[in-house]
Amino acid sequence: MRTFFLHGKGSIQLLYIGLQFIVYGGTLKLTSSTFPVYSLAGSDVELTCTFSSSLTPQLTDIAVEWKADTRDGQMMVYSFDGRKEVYNRNGSEVSQRRLVLGDASLHLRNVTVGDEGLYTCTVLITPEMAFGTTQLDVSVQPSVTLLPELPAITVGEERTMLCEINRFYPKPIDVVWFIKKDFNPEQEAVSRDVCTGIPLPNGDETFSVQSRITLWATAKESDAVYTCQVRHKSYKTAFRTNTTLTVIEPEPAYRSPTVIAGTAAASILVTVAVLGAVFIHFKYLQKVPPKVSEILVPEMIFGNETVTLICNISAFRPKQVQMKWLRLSHNQSLQEKEHCSSSERIPLQEAGEDLSDMAVNKPLKHGRLYSTVSCLRIVPTLDDDNREYRCRVQHGKSKPVIKSTNLRVKVRPSYCQITSLPHIPEPGKQLVLCCRTEQFYPRAITLKWFRDELLVEQFTQFGPFQDRGGLYSVWNQIELTVSKNDHKVVYTCRVYHESFTGFKELSYRINLQGMPPEVLWITSDPAQPEVGKECALNCHMNNFCPDTITVKWLKNNLQVDNGVSSSPSILDTNGRYSLYSFLKLTPTRDDQGSVIKCIVEHSALTSCEERSYRLHLVN
């Protein structure tokens, strides 16, 4: 456990949450978790923060603040000033019942990757303060798929098995293949003919990766169990998925049961058999046409994100084989369909954009036969949706083998947000909540509203409508008349779209009491004021509503009006305001040690917020 102490000493001043404290005898002890707290996305988690004091505080004597340093910057998660709670993250809670017992632990519901970061718990009990930190690490478990589910292969053929690991976080991951055969009951790790890619970002803070193993079938391989093992931070133990390989023996040639008696007949049969063996050797063994798999594509393909198309060419001889990757235009695919029968595809022409230079071909050899794995890495755009990609394989003078696939491209919404009109709800007046989901593809989308987890039936939807770039946007809104009982009611909009795994959830909490400003410490420009030179002190206030706010400057407890100015209140997308207040002055030698104060008054504050700055002048 990690413990922090703040020992009281006379005459030390602490300014915090709008109150001024004089620290005297007594010790406040706070304890938080030494080790990181691990949680899966979508779970609930509690961050421990307990404290003890020589004082016997009432609830109104305790102030608590939780802040988080995440990848998006620092944010206030929760605060309590002894009377009022402020939630800046939906689903955050500190139990007031447990608070008076010395427990300020923070409970977070439905954590996401965006919640990962360093959390600071600060507790104030007049006149003492202590703080502690806890690291929250969030993981997303991957979905693991082994393809094909029931692999079957003929003796002498080659087959590639694919292990798809999708949508995991964080990025580090380890993939190992194992095989267990009847003649060896122990599982053995396989490294030969295994290719594992690099985890690629999905655009939603998660990653995906593919690992494949190339199999060369013999009779001994039948009923062998192949296992794909995945080790990731989100698993307590290694995750394993397996499948059983079925090896099919080639059908024996038909043999006539008739036996011709006599030495002459036997000699003829032997001669025919020898000639037949020679014929088969030169006809079939000398040249073996390739077996070409269907093109393997990922389950989800996103616009402007790298994707790999794989085509396996196996069991051929001689070694020379030509592979060509083609991207057809939509018109070419349509023309060919019009000129093809239902049972045979005959290309009108070999036209199409040649992408062969972008492909990576990996040649392999198994016995006297050859194989090649051809991988084409592309970055599809919206124009590639339903576009046909082909892998054309030419072996000697044989008829080319053509495999094709049509891509289904998706685009995740670039903007998902709930907006409100007006920004600050008022009892007895109408409130319009609009769930805006913009720039997604394909068009099909569903939005549902919930009020504290209960379905809202009445809503109005505009769209989906298409922009010039081919992407779609939709607005879905609900209207309600706010009552006093609606304070802290949570409205949730769930967005269902093909580009999501499940759905995306957005929340809006009704706040009828306004939001008190976060008042930062006073800073000086220049950082070190000088005698006889003008300096500017500024105090920043943010995340408050309504926008009416009063700021006063004092010098040695006397109000200052000259040199005072403020920036306009700036409104953000969450309906909250921010503002800067400035005091310009030219200090003299007599101002050495003077105390400058900024006093902030706001309707959501129970008392004034105060920040102080002592002038330490350079002569």
XYZ file of C-alpha atoms in Angstrom:
619
model
C 0.000 0.000 0.000
C 1.113 3.586 -0.701
C 0.741 6.111 2.129
C 1.037 9.914 2.047
C 1.244 12.252 5.049
C 0.696 15.976 5.459
C 1.748 17.159 8.899
C 0.099 20.303 10.180
C 2.256 23.350 10.952
C 1.139 26.748 12.060
C 0.767 29.610 9.573
C 0.871 27.461 6.409
C -1.945 28.416 4.032
C -3.617 25.981 1.628
C -6.066 27.124 -1.027
C -8.293 24.352 -2.348
C -11.844 24.047 -3.683
C -12.611 27.642 -2.924
C -11.726 27.434 0.788
C -8.748 28.760 2.723
C -7.298 26.457 5.388
C -4.861 27.197 8.209
C -3.013 23.929 8.929
C -2.303 23.198 12.554
C -1.713 20.138 14.756
C -2.919 16.719 13.546
C -2.079 14.232 10.792
C -4.261 13.062 7.858
C -3.222 9.675 6.496
C -4.377 8.496 3.066
C -3.867 5.071 1.497
C -4.267 4.064 -2.159
C -3.318 1.013 -4.201
C 0.412 0.493 -4.802
C -0.130 -1.721 -7.835
C -2.061 -0.886 -11.006
C -5.740 -1.797 -11.064
C -6.625 -3.977 -14.057
C -10.069 -4.051 -15.634
C -11.728 -5.323 -18.788
C -13.552 -2.782 -20.943
C -17.256 -2.807 -20.147
C -16.693 -3.872 -16.519
C -17.165 -1.937 -13.303
C -14.100 -1.090 -11.223
C -13.344 0.496 -7.863
C -10.229 2.589 -7.193
C -9.290 2.376 -3.538
C -8.782 5.546 -1.498
C -9.104 5.296 2.292
C -8.087 7.813 4.929
C -7.876 8.303 8.661
C -7.488 11.404 10.792
C -7.053 12.352 14.418
C -10.095 14.568 13.895
C -13.686 13.264 13.968
C -15.171 14.882 10.853
C -18.796 15.174 9.814
C -19.749 14.712 6.161
C -19.867 18.499 5.658
C -16.239 18.741 6.879
C -14.910 16.429 4.135
C -13.999 17.458 0.592
C -12.961 14.905 -2.054
C -11.626 15.298 -5.570
C -10.733 12.636 -8.146
C -8.722 13.661 -11.222
C -7.501 11.482 -14.095
C -4.510 11.891 -16.409
C -5.537 9.978 -19.541
C -4.319 9.951 -23.143
C -6.787 12.784 -23.812
C -5.316 14.977 -21.074
C -6.231 15.776 -17.490
C -9.882 15.782 -16.471
C -11.897 16.187 -13.291
C -13.801 12.927 -12.725
C -15.619 13.601 -9.446
C -15.661 16.217 -6.716
C -17.505 16.736 -3.425
C -17.194 19.894 -1.335
C -19.061 18.683 1.743
C -22.474 19.579 0.344
C -22.686 18.982 -3.388
C -21.368 16.289 -5.718
C -20.155 17.032 -9.263
C -19.874 14.188 -11.791
C -17.878 14.896 -14.939
C -17.895 11.262 -16.046
C -21.104 9.293 -16.344
C -21.065 6.292 -14.054
C -18.606 7.708 -11.487
C -19.582 7.552 -7.821
C -18.160 7.965 -4.315
C -20.379 6.628 -1.550
C -21.207 9.356 0.990
C -22.219 6.677 3.468
C -18.732 5.175 3.265
C -17.088 8.606 3.085
C -17.815 9.415 6.739
C -16.227 6.037 7.606
C -12.962 7.040 5.899
C -13.522 5.511 2.475
C -13.342 7.845 -0.569
C -12.955 5.027 -3.134
C -14.132 5.843 -6.649
C -16.549 3.459 -8.385
C -16.524 3.566 -12.215
C -19.190 1.788 -14.256
C -18.660 0.447 -17.784
C -14.993 1.468 -18.126
C -13.551 2.036 -21.590
C -10.047 2.249 -23.038
C -10.381 6.029 -22.778
C -10.636 5.697 -18.962
C -7.114 4.257 -18.725
C -4.690 6.524 -16.906
C -3.329 7.778 -13.570
C -6.034 8.735 -11.050
C -5.361 11.107 -8.148
C -7.532 11.065 -5.030
C -7.324 14.200 -2.855
C -9.052 14.410 0.541
C -9.420 17.576 2.635
C -10.569 17.638 6.218
C -10.214 21.140 7.623
C -7.425 21.992 8.146
C -5.558 19.026 6.583
C -5.047 17.657 3.054
C -3.602 14.413 1.637
C -3.510 12.738 -1.751
C -2.681 9.410 -3.372
C -2.498 8.022 -6.920
C -3.724 4.815 -8.558
C -2.970 3.566 -12.083
C -5.969 2.125 -13.969
C -5.099 -0.226 -16.831
C -7.949 -1.230 -19.169
C -7.850 -4.224 -21.513
C -10.106 -5.400 -24.333
C -10.337 -9.152 -24.867
C -9.902 -10.191 -28.495
C -12.263 -12.363 -30.495
C -10.312 -15.358 -31.807
C -11.464 -17.303 -34.870
C -9.777 -20.372 -36.370
C -10.428 -20.926 -40.081
C -11.453 -23.220 -41.612
C -13.515 -24.696 -38.775
C -13.349 -28.287 -40.099
C -10.260 -28.525 -42.318
C -10.037 -31.455 -44.705
C -7.123 -32.143 -47.042
C -6.084 -34.877 -49.431
C -2.737 -36.621 -48.991
C -0.076 -34.665 -50.855
C -2.000 -31.383 -50.815
C -1.273 -28.171 -48.954
C -3.647 -26.119 -46.811
C -3.311 -22.869 -44.909
C -5.063 -22.452 -41.560
C -5.763 -18.936 -40.345
C -6.052 -17.672 -36.773
C -7.772 -14.264 -36.698
C -7.364 -12.241 -33.490
C -9.596 -9.157 -33.695
C -10.180 -6.036 -31.612
C -7.863 -6.290 -28.617
C -6.112 -3.745 -26.418
C -3.319 -3.105 -25.502
C -1.187 -3.880 -28.567
C 1.340 -6.483 -27.238
C 0.164 -10.032 -27.997
C 1.778 -13.464 -28.406
C 0.493 -16.158 -30.779
C 1.826 -19.750 -30.770
C 0.673 -22.793 -32.769
C 0.608 -26.317 -31.267
C 0.031 -29.742 -32.809
C -0.985 -33.010 -31.119
C -0.854 -36.292 -33.059
C -2.050 -39.770 -32.116
C 1.489 -41.153 -32.095
C 2.595 -38.275 -29.844
C -0.051 -37.392 -27.229
C 1.902 -34.347 -26.035
C 1.285 -31.006 -27.718
C 4.300 -29.640 -29.564
C 4.940 -25.995 -30.385
C 5.178 -25.374 -34.137
C 7.434 -22.689 -35.606
C 8.033 -23.918 -39.150
C 5.705 -22.584 -41.875
C 4.095 -20.178 -39.370
C 3.601 -16.515 -40.301
C 2.231 -14.030 -37.768
C 1.575 -10.460 -38.856
C 2.043 -7.177 -37.039
C -0.948 -5.915 -34.980
C -2.710 -3.196 -36.971
C -4.912 -0.434 -35.492
C -8.659 -0.601 -36.125
C -9.352 3.092 -35.586
C -11.278 2.546 -32.324
C -8.141 2.202 -30.111
C -8.113 -1.596 -30.581
C -5.839 -3.783 -32.728
C -6.173 -6.886 -34.908
C -3.657 -9.448 -36.170
C -3.607 -12.626 -38.242
C -1.435 -15.731 -37.860
C -1.358 -18.558 -40.385
C 0.215 -21.987 -40.600
C 0.792 -23.920 -43.834
C 0.061 -27.657 -43.651
C 1.459 -30.401 -45.875
C -0.731 -33.472 -45.505
C 0.494 -37.006 -45.007
C -1.445 -40.037 -43.802
C 0.121 -39.615 -40.331
C -1.398 -36.128 -40.042
C -4.969 -37.451 -39.982
C -6.861 -36.518 -36.793
C -4.016 -34.223 -35.714
C -5.279 -31.411 -33.463
C -4.001 -27.929 -34.326
C -4.244 -25.321 -31.575
C -3.857 -21.544 -31.819
C -2.771 -20.169 -28.440
C -3.126 -16.460 -27.654
C -1.499 -14.756 -24.671
C -2.726 -11.247 -23.950
C -3.002 -8.929 -20.980
C -6.796 -9.309 -21.015
C -6.534 -13.069 -20.314
C -5.625 -14.482 -16.907
C -4.363 -17.622 -18.644
C -3.554 -18.361 -22.271
C -6.601 -18.630 -24.537
C -6.683 -21.649 -26.849
C -8.882 -22.643 -29.760
C -8.329 -25.785 -31.820
C -9.563 -27.858 -34.716
C -8.991 -31.380 -35.958
C -7.426 -31.994 -39.362
C -8.994 -34.660 -41.563
C -6.637 -36.210 -44.135
C -8.311 -38.001 -47.025
C -6.573 -40.861 -48.743
C -6.661 -40.677 -52.584
C -9.085 -43.126 -54.135
C -7.289 -46.257 -55.309
C -7.350 -47.009 -58.981
C -9.907 -49.569 -60.045
C -8.470 -53.062 -60.436
C -10.172 -55.765 -62.510
C -10.781 -58.986 -60.547
C -10.271 -61.073 -63.723
C -7.056 -63.056 -63.798
C -5.948 -64.486 -67.096
C -4.294 -67.839 -66.671
C -1.159 -68.839 -68.376
C 2.343 -67.574 -68.721
C 1.672 -65.638 -71.935
C -1.232 -63.707 -70.412
C 0.803 -62.878 -67.309
C 3.638 -61.557 -69.433
C 1.239 -59.318 -71.365
C -0.190 -57.908 -68.119
C 3.259 -57.179 -66.730
C 4.247 -55.442 -69.950
C 1.062 -53.346 -69.936
C 1.590 -52.448 -66.260
C 5.137 -51.278 -66.883
C 4.103 -49.240 -69.902
C 1.188 -47.799 -67.904
C 3.484 -46.807 -65.033
C 5.836 -45.065 -67.427
C 2.898 -43.304 -69.066
C 1.494 -42.142 -65.696
C 4.900 -40.944 -64.580
C 5.420 -38.705 -67.597
C 1.780 -37.723 -67.970
C 0.899 -36.882 -64.383
C 3.947 -36.834 -62.107
C 6.146 -34.787 -64.349
C 3.714 -31.883 -64.460
C 1.182 -31.235 -61.683
C -1.295 -28.351 -62.011
C -1.665 -26.079 -58.951
C -4.569 -26.089 -56.528
C -5.705 -22.509 -55.912
C -7.632 -21.553 -52.777
C -10.368 -18.970 -52.555
C -9.103 -15.504 -51.636
C -8.989 -15.092 -47.848
C -10.200 -11.698 -46.586
C -10.701 -10.294 -43.043
C -14.159 -10.432 -41.535
C -14.302 -6.614 -41.286
C -12.779 -4.283 -43.890
C -12.576 -0.572 -43.095
C -11.997 2.303 -45.466
C -8.526 3.871 -45.376
C -7.147 1.030 -43.205
C -4.650 -1.576 -44.397
C -6.069 -5.005 -45.276
C -4.349 -8.165 -46.554
C -5.806 -10.465 -49.215
C -4.301 -13.988 -49.252
C -4.329 -16.620 -52.020
C -2.732 -20.054 -51.502
C -1.329 -21.854 -54.580
C -0.296 -25.381 -53.620
C 0.918 -28.810 -54.803
C 2.225 -28.034 -58.306
C 5.214 -28.912 -60.449
C 7.313 -27.562 -62.106
C 8.202 -24.589 -59.920
C 7.524 -21.820 -62.433
C 4.128 -20.179 -61.853
C 2.895 -16.682 -62.697
C 0.556 -14.827 -60.352
C -1.260 -11.630 -61.135
C -3.492 -9.552 -58.862
C -6.142 -7.459 -60.622
C -8.587 -4.843 -59.445
C -11.590 -4.572 -61.730
C -13.720 -1.528 -62.263
C -17.402 -1.782 -61.381
C -18.303 -1.638 -65.087
C -15.995 -4.539 -65.965
C -17.552 -6.773 -63.313
C -21.050 -5.901 -64.541
C -20.202 -6.604 -68.187
C -18.734 -10.005 -67.348
C -21.794 -11.025 -65.356
C -23.974 -10.187 -68.335
C -21.866 -12.453 -70.605
C -21.424 -15.389 -68.203
C -23.639 -18.418 -67.787
C -24.632 -19.567 -64.338
C -22.115 -22.419 -64.398
C -19.069 -20.872 -66.036
C -17.290 -17.520 -65.877
C -15.482 -16.564 -69.076
C -13.662 -13.225 -68.802
C -14.285 -10.857 -71.665
C -10.770 -9.539 -71.332
C -7.778 -9.499 -69.014
C -8.353 -5.799 -68.384
C -8.163 -4.388 -64.878
C -5.658 -2.522 -62.781
C -2.596 -4.706 -62.249
C -1.572 -4.718 -58.564
C 1.003 -7.505 -58.828
C 3.873 -5.201 -57.842
C 2.179 -4.681 -54.461
C 1.959 -8.421 -53.713
C 4.401 -10.441 -51.601
C 4.846 -14.069 -52.693
C 6.327 -16.685 -50.370
C 7.505 -19.855 -52.232
C 7.569 -23.164 -50.343
C 8.622 -26.706 -51.227
C 7.220 -29.974 -49.872
C 8.888 -33.041 -51.249
C 8.763 -32.869 -55.053
C 5.895 -30.345 -55.153
C 5.874 -26.571 -54.733
C 3.559 -24.078 -53.089
C 3.246 -20.303 -52.896
C 1.402 -17.992 -50.508
C 0.566 -14.695 -52.212
C -0.370 -11.712 -50.001
C -1.723 -8.431 -51.344
C -1.754 -5.490 -48.901
C -4.080 -2.675 -49.916
C -5.719 0.359 -48.341
C -9.305 0.242 -49.647
C -11.380 3.384 -50.101
C -15.112 3.840 -50.253
C -14.930 3.375 -54.022
C -13.706 -0.201 -53.412
C -16.997 -1.270 -51.836
C -18.366 -4.214 -53.840
C -15.333 -3.996 -56.136
C -13.982 -7.272 -57.456
C -10.375 -8.296 -56.787
C -8.860 -11.245 -58.639
C -5.896 -13.541 -58.229
C -4.927 -15.026 -61.629
C -2.599 -18.066 -61.585
C -0.880 -19.253 -64.768
C 1.059 -22.526 -64.657
C 2.880 -23.325 -67.908
C 0.543 -23.446 -70.888
C -2.416 -24.643 -68.854
C -5.610 -22.649 -68.699
C -5.254 -19.925 -66.038
C -7.071 -20.353 -62.744
C -8.890 -17.237 -61.557
C -10.207 -16.661 -58.029
C -12.100 -13.525 -57.113
C -13.687 -11.785 -54.152
C -15.834 -8.684 -53.729
C -14.866 -6.383 -50.870
C -17.445 -5.054 -48.437
C -15.983 -1.784 -47.160
C -17.204 -0.110 -43.971
C -16.453 3.303 -42.466
C -16.874 4.033 -38.765
C -18.623 7.311 -37.894
C -16.098 10.120 -37.522
C -18.422 12.015 -35.177
C -20.807 10.643 -32.535
C -22.089 13.170 -30.028
C -25.222 14.178 -28.098
C -25.945 17.903 -28.291
C -28.571 19.782 -26.297
C -30.689 22.834 -26.984
C -30.589 24.883 -24.878
C -27.140 24.017 -23.550
C -28.333 24.570 -19.983
C -31.683 22.861 -19.211
C -34.216 24.665 -17.010
C -37.258 23.248 -15.160
C -40.536 23.827 -16.974
C -38.874 24.465 -20.330
C -38.385 22.271 -23.380
C -35.107 20.415 -23.900
C -34.073 18.923 -27.242
C -31.414 16.197 -27.209
C -29.929 15.341 -30.601
C -27.752 12.295 -31.260
C -25.567 13.187 -34.235
C -23.798 10.340 -36.046
C -21.877 11.556 -39.051
C -19.756 10.274 -41.948
C -20.343 6.518 -41.816
C -20.831 3.769 -44.412
C -22.888 1.779 -45.382
C -26.204 3.579 -45.067
C -28.072 1.132 -42.792
C -28.039 2.349 -39.168
C -30.293 2.154 -36.095
C -30.435 4.597 -33.167
C -32.301 3.945 -29.908
C -32.881 6.248 -26.936
C -33.088 5.180 -23.283
C -34.052 7.123 -20.155
C -32.261 5.531 -17.203
C -32.140 2.226 -19.170
C -35.864 2.412 -20.163
C -36.573 2.562 -23.905
C -37.865 5.888 -25.231
C -40.431 5.263 -27.957
C -40.966 8.801 -29.311
C -38.167 10.295 -31.406
C -37.617 12.154 -34.673
C -34.966 11.112 -37.187
C -33.440 13.098 -40.030
C -31.595 10.994 -42.592
C -29.481 9.098 -43.258
C -28.465 11.573 -45.953
C -25.400 11.276 -48.182
C -22.635 13.855 -48.577
C -20.457 14.515 -51.604
C -17.871 12.007 -50.456
C -20.388 9.161 -50.422
C -20.586 8.952 -46.616
C -23.828 9.141 -44.650
C -24.961 11.145 -41.634
C -28.056 10.933 -39.443
C -29.575 13.058 -36.701
C -31.953 11.517 -34.195
C -33.557 13.691 -31.544
C -35.991 13.538 -28.657
C -37.910 16.407 -27.067
C -38.999 16.672 -23.439
C -40.218 19.193 -20.924
C -37.786 19.295 -18.007
C -39.128 18.928 -14.468
C -37.331 19.364 -11.157
C -37.338 15.579 -10.742
C -35.217 15.198 -13.896
C -32.030 16.301 -12.134
C -29.319 13.627 -12.668
C -31.532 11.636 -15.072
C -29.351 9.999 -17.742
C -30.465 9.804 -21.378
C -28.539 7.311 -23.494
C -28.373 6.975 -27.274
C -27.244 3.601 -28.643
C -25.933 3.514 -32.185
C -26.056 0.197 -34.072
C -23.976 0.021 -37.257
C -22.064 -2.624 -39.214
C -18.756 -0.896 -38.409
C -19.259 -1.476 -34.648
C -18.860 -4.693 -32.714
C -22.243 -4.540 -31.011
C -23.141 -0.872 -30.508
C -21.715 2.500 -29.435
C -23.303 4.191 -26.430
C -23.513 7.958 -25.779
C -24.886 9.480 -22.564
C -26.234 12.837 -21.398
C -26.900 13.616 -17.711
C -29.392 16.400 -16.956
C -27.868 18.968 -14.631
C -30.299 21.547 -13.203
C -27.924 22.992 -10.618
C -25.298 24.325 -13.004
C -21.612 23.473 -13.023
C -19.165 25.306 -10.732
C -16.011 26.616 -12.370
C -12.656 24.922 -12.045
C -10.417 27.782 -10.921
C -6.753 27.284 -11.733
C -3.805 28.848 -9.968
C -2.689 32.384 -10.817
C 0.236 32.590 -13.237
C 2.449 35.514 -14.198
C 3.831 36.717 -17.521
C 6.792 37.041 -17.274
C 7.160 34.166 -14.811
C 9.445 36.289 -12.617
C 8.048 39.858 -12.220
C 10.579 42.699 -12.072
C 10.499 46.066 -10.317
C 9.390 48.856 -12.649
C 8.345 46.521 -15.497
C 4.767 45.689 -16.419
C 3.598 42.129 -15.759
C 0.293 40.385 -16.338
C -1.286 38.000 -13.828
C -3.974 35.701 -15.191
C -6.468 33.296 -13.682
C -8.234 30.661 -15.796
C -11.764 29.423 -15.032
C -13.259 26.555 -17.071
C -16.063 23.983 -17.269
C -18.763 26.149 -15.726
C -22.371 26.966 -16.520
C -24.371 29.133 -16.685
C -22.024 31.682 -18.216
C -22.652 34.463 -15.662
C -19.580 34.754 -13.442
C -18.003 37.493 -11.299
C -14.244 37.887 -10.906
C -12.570 40.353 -8.513
C -8.876 41.113 -7.941
C -7.492 42.158 -4.544
C -4.081 43.482 -3.594
C -3.310 43.111 0.101
C -7.091 42.633 0.640
C -7.949 45.885 -1.197
C -9.968 45.626 -4.424
C -8.114 46.566 -7.614
C -10.002 47.954 -10.628
C -7.250 49.421 -12.817
C -5.654 46.977 -15.247
C -8.384 44.363 -14.820
C -9.817 42.708 -17.965
C -11.457 39.431 -18.958
C -11.762 37.403 -22.140
C -15.224 36.572 -23.528
C -16.807 33.376 -22.163
C -16.123 30.554 -24.627
C -18.744 27.804 -25.048
C -17.602 24.229 -25.742
C -19.551 21.326 -27.272
C -20.678 20.120 -23.812
C -22.458 23.377 -23.033
C -19.800 24.582 -20.593
C -17.890 27.828 -20.562
C -14.330 28.936 -19.935
C -12.877 32.393 -19.301
C -9.563 34.150 -18.558
C -9.265 37.112 -16.188
C -6.184 39.376 -16.280
C -4.583 41.925 -13.973
C -1.866 44.127 -15.462
C 0.339 46.082 -13.042
C 3.784 47.652 -12.802
C 5.162 46.678 -9.370
C 7.356 48.989 -7.292
C 9.837 48.097 -4.553
C 7.053 48.609 -1.987
C 5.094 45.770 -3.635
C 7.700 43.168 -2.614
C 5.833 40.366 -0.778
C 2.381 41.760 -1.620
C -0.404 39.162 -1.906
C -2.622 39.321 -4.999
C -5.924 37.456 -4.806
C -8.459 36.450 -7.471
C -11.989 36.002 -6.085
C -14.526 34.067 -8.191
C -18.284 34.058 -7.581
C -20.712 31.775 -9.426
C -24.281 30.571 -8.842
C -23.155 26.918 -8.699
C -20.580 27.651 -5.964
C -21.584 27.354 -2.329
C -18.910 29.951 -1.465
C -16.359 32.049 -3.277
C -13.354 30.447 -4.948
C -10.112 32.201 -4.032
C -6.602 31.945 -5.484
C -3.523 33.831 -4.200
C -0.198 34.910 -5.675
C 2.660 36.452 -3.668
C 4.886 38.917 -5.519
C 8.567 37.950 -5.397
C 10.191 40.735 -7.355
C 13.568 40.889 -9.067
C 15.343 44.233 -8.591
